[in-house]
CSV table of C-alpha atoms in Angstrom, one decimal:
chain,number,residue,atom,x,y,z
P,1194,MET,CA,0.1,-0.1,-0.3
P,1195,LYS,CA,1.5,3.3,-1.2
P,1196,ALA,CA,0.7,6.8,0.8
P,1197,ARG,CA,1.6,9.9,0.8
P,1198,ILE,CA,2.6,12.7,3.9
P,1199,LEU,CA,2.2,16.4,3.2
P,1200,VAL,CA,3.9,18.2,5.9
P,1201,THR,CA,3.6,22.2,5.8
P,1202,LEU,CA,4.4,25.3,7.9
P,1203,LYS,CA,1.3,26.6,9.4
P,1204,ASN,CA,-0.3,29.9,8.6
P,1205,GLY,CA,1.8,33.0,10.0
P,1206,VAL,CA,5.0,30.8,10.6
P,1207,LEU,CA,7.9,33.1,8.9
P,1208,ASP,CA,9.3,30.5,5.9
P,1209,PRO,CA,12.6,32.4,5.0
P,1210,GLN,CA,13.5,29.3,2.2
P,1211,GLY,CA,10.1,30.2,0.8
P,1212,LYS,CA,11.4,34.2,1.0
P,1213,ALA,CA,14.4,33.2,-0.6
P,1214,ILE,CA,12.8,31.2,-3.4
P,1215,GLU,CA,10.1,33.6,-4.3
P,1216,GLY,CA,13.0,36.2,-4.6
P,1217,ALA,CA,15.4,34.0,-6.8
P,1218,LEU,CA,12.1,33.3,-8.8
P,1219,GLY,CA,12.2,37.1,-9.5
P,1220,THR,CA,15.6,37.6,-10.1
P,1221,LEU,CA,14.8,34.7,-12.5
P,1222,GLY,CA,12.2,37.3,-14.2
P,1223,PHE,CA,8.7,35.3,-13.2
P,1224,ALA,CA,6.7,38.1,-12.5
P,1225,GLY,CA,3.5,37.8,-10.7
P,1226,VAL,CA,4.4,35.1,-8.0
P,1227,ALA,CA,3.3,36.8,-5.0
P,1228,GLY,CA,3.9,34.1,-2.4
P,1229,VAL,CA,5.9,30.6,-2.0
P,1230,ARG,CA,5.9,28.7,1.0
P,1231,GLN,CA,8.4,25.3,1.2
P,1232,GLY,CA,7.2,22.0,2.8
P,1233,LYS,CA,7.9,18.3,2.8
P,1234,VAL,CA,6.5,15.3,1.3
P,1235,PHE,CA,6.9,11.7,2.4
P,1236,ASP,CA,6.6,9.0,-0.1
P,1237,LEU,CA,6.1,5.3,2.2
P,1238,GLU,CA,5.7,2.0,1.2
P,1239,LEU,CA,3.9,0.1,3.4
P,1240,GLU,CA,2.9,-4.0,4.3
P,1241,GLY,CA,-0.4,-4.8,4.9
P,1242,GLU,CA,-4.0,-4.2,3.6
P,1243,ASP,CA,-5.5,-2.4,6.3
P,1244,ARG,CA,-6.6,0.9,5.6
P,1245,ALA,CA,-7.9,2.1,8.7
P,1246,ARG,CA,-5.1,1.0,10.8
P,1247,ALA,CA,-2.8,2.6,8.2
P,1248,GLU,CA,-4.2,5.6,8.8
P,1249,ALA,CA,-4.0,5.9,12.5
P,1250,ASP,CA,-0.3,4.7,11.6
P,1251,LEU,CA,0.6,7.7,9.8
P,1252,LYS,CA,-0.9,10.2,11.4
P,1253,ALA,CA,0.9,8.5,14.8
P,1254,MET,CA,4.2,9.0,12.8
P,1255,CYS,CA,3.3,12.5,11.5
P,1256,GLU,CA,2.9,13.6,15.4
P,1257,LYS,CA,5.8,11.7,17.0
P,1258,LEU,CA,8.4,12.1,14.2
P,1259,LEU,CA,7.6,13.8,10.7
P,1260,ALA,CA,6.1,16.8,11.6
P,1261,ASN,CA,6.6,19.2,14.4
P,1262,THR,CA,3.2,20.0,15.2
P,1263,VAL,CA,3.5,23.5,17.1
P,1264,ILE,CA,4.4,24.9,13.5
P,1265,GLU,CA,3.3,22.3,10.7
P,1266,ASN,CA,0.0,20.8,9.4
P,1267,TYR,CA,0.2,17.3,8.2
P,1268,ALA,CA,-2.0,15.9,5.4
P,1269,VAL,CA,-2.4,12.0,5.0
P,1270,GLU,CA,-3.6,10.4,1.7
P,1271,ILE,CA,-3.6,6.6,1.3
P,1272,ASP,CA,-3.5,5.5,-2.5
N,1311,MET,CA,-4.4,31.2,-8.1
N,1312,LYS,CA,-2.6,28.8,-5.6
N,1313,ALA,CA,-0.5,26.4,-7.4
N,1314,ARG,CA,1.4,23.2,-5.8
N,1315,ILE,CA,4.8,21.8,-6.8
N,1316,LEU,CA,5.5,18.5,-5.8
N,1317,VAL,CA,9.6,17.8,-6.3
N,1318,THR,CA,10.2,13.9,-5.7
N,1319,LEU,CA,13.5,11.5,-6.3
N,1320,LYS,CA,13.7,9.9,-9.6
N,1321,ASN,CA,13.5,5.9,-9.0
N,1322,GLY,CA,17.0,4.6,-8.5
N,1323,VAL,CA,18.4,7.3,-6.8
N,1324,LEU,CA,19.7,6.7,-3.3
N,1325,ASP,CA,17.6,8.4,-0.7
N,1326,PRO,CA,19.8,8.5,2.6
N,1327,GLN,CA,17.6,10.6,4.3
N,1328,GLY,CA,14.6,8.7,3.5
N,1329,LYS,CA,16.6,5.4,5.0
N,1330,ALA,CA,17.3,7.5,7.8
N,1331,ILE,CA,13.5,8.2,8.3
N,1332,GLU,CA,12.6,4.4,7.6
N,1333,GLY,CA,15.0,3.3,10.3
N,1334,ALA,CA,13.6,5.9,12.9
N,1335,LEU,CA,10.1,4.6,12.6
N,1336,GLY,CA,11.1,0.6,12.7
N,1337,THR,CA,13.2,2.3,16.1
N,1338,LEU,CA,9.9,4.1,17.0
N,1339,GLY,CA,7.8,0.9,16.8
N,1340,PHE,CA,6.1,1.2,13.3
N,1341,ALA,CA,6.2,-2.4,11.9
N,1342,GLY,CA,5.7,-2.4,8.3
N,1343,VAL,CA,7.0,0.5,6.7
N,1344,ALA,CA,8.9,-1.1,3.8
N,1345,GLY,CA,9.9,2.3,2.2
N,1346,VAL,CA,10.5,6.3,2.7
N,1347,ARG,CA,11.0,8.8,0.2
N,1348,GLN,CA,10.9,12.3,0.7
N,1349,GLY,CA,10.6,15.1,-1.3
N,1350,LYS,CA,9.6,18.7,-1.5
N,1351,VAL,CA,6.6,20.8,-1.8
N,1352,PHE,CA,6.0,24.0,-3.1
N,1353,ASP,CA,3.3,26.2,-2.3
N,1354,LEU,CA,3.0,29.1,-4.8
N,1355,GLU,CA,0.2,31.8,-4.8
N,1356,LEU,CA,0.4,33.3,-8.7
N,1357,GLU,CA,-1.2,36.8,-9.8
N,1358,GLY,CA,-3.5,36.9,-13.1
N,1359,GLU,CA,-5.9,34.2,-14.1
N,1360,ASP,CA,-4.4,32.3,-17.1
N,1361,ARG,CA,-3.9,28.8,-16.1
N,1362,ALA,CA,-2.7,27.8,-19.6
N,1363,ARG,CA,0.2,30.8,-18.6
N,1364,ALA,CA,0.5,29.9,-15.3
N,1365,GLU,CA,0.9,26.2,-15.9
N,1366,ALA,CA,3.6,27.2,-18.7
N,1367,ASP,CA,5.5,29.3,-16.2
N,1368,LEU,CA,5.4,26.8,-13.1
N,1369,LYS,CA,7.1,24.2,-15.5
N,1370,ALA,CA,9.7,26.5,-16.5
N,1371,MET,CA,10.2,27.6,-12.9
N,1372,CYS,CA,10.8,23.8,-12.0
N,1373,GLU,CA,13.1,23.4,-15.2
N,1374,LYS,CA,15.4,26.5,-13.8
N,1375,LEU,CA,15.2,26.3,-10.2
N,1376,LEU,CA,13.1,24.0,-8.3
N,1377,ALA,CA,14.2,20.7,-9.3
N,1378,ASN,CA,17.6,19.2,-10.8
N,1379,THR,CA,16.2,17.4,-13.2
N,1380,VAL,CA,18.7,14.8,-13.8
N,1381,ILE,CA,17.8,13.0,-10.6
N,1382,GLU,CA,14.1,14.4,-9.7
N,1383,ASN,CA,10.4,14.1,-11.3
N,1384,TYR,CA,8.6,17.2,-10.8
N,1385,ALA,CA,4.7,17.4,-10.9
N,1386,VAL,CA,2.5,21.0,-10.9
N,1387,GLU,CA,-0.8,21.3,-9.9
N,1388,ILE,CA,-3.0,24.3,-10.7
N,1389,ASP,CA,-6.1,24.8,-8.0
């Protein structure tokens, strides 16, 4: 079973890396970029076919390791 | 207009960070994780409403700055 986890910064949390990318895109001539926020994506390959169990496990993985829930949101998608 | 760009490693490219995460998840007691690959996500806020133009621009951004196309794939989604 394949799963994807998206970890993104919460609104209001400063993202200097995103700001740097926004500046670089402007320098490269891409006008009209009003904002860039960078996040992380994790593609997981899971054994077993129990989707409910997998979803619970994936959320626990985010809470314990993959996301810093003080400043980051996460979303879990199971294919 | 909001857009999301996903940049992931191509198949066959080693991902030591993903391997480290896989090991850490095992240590935390999550059995059944057969593989982890880490990638990047960029959430962009674009001015203008021309979707075709935006899609072309986003692909050019990936080619020029956001992805290393030798080792990475990218996918563009426009909301």
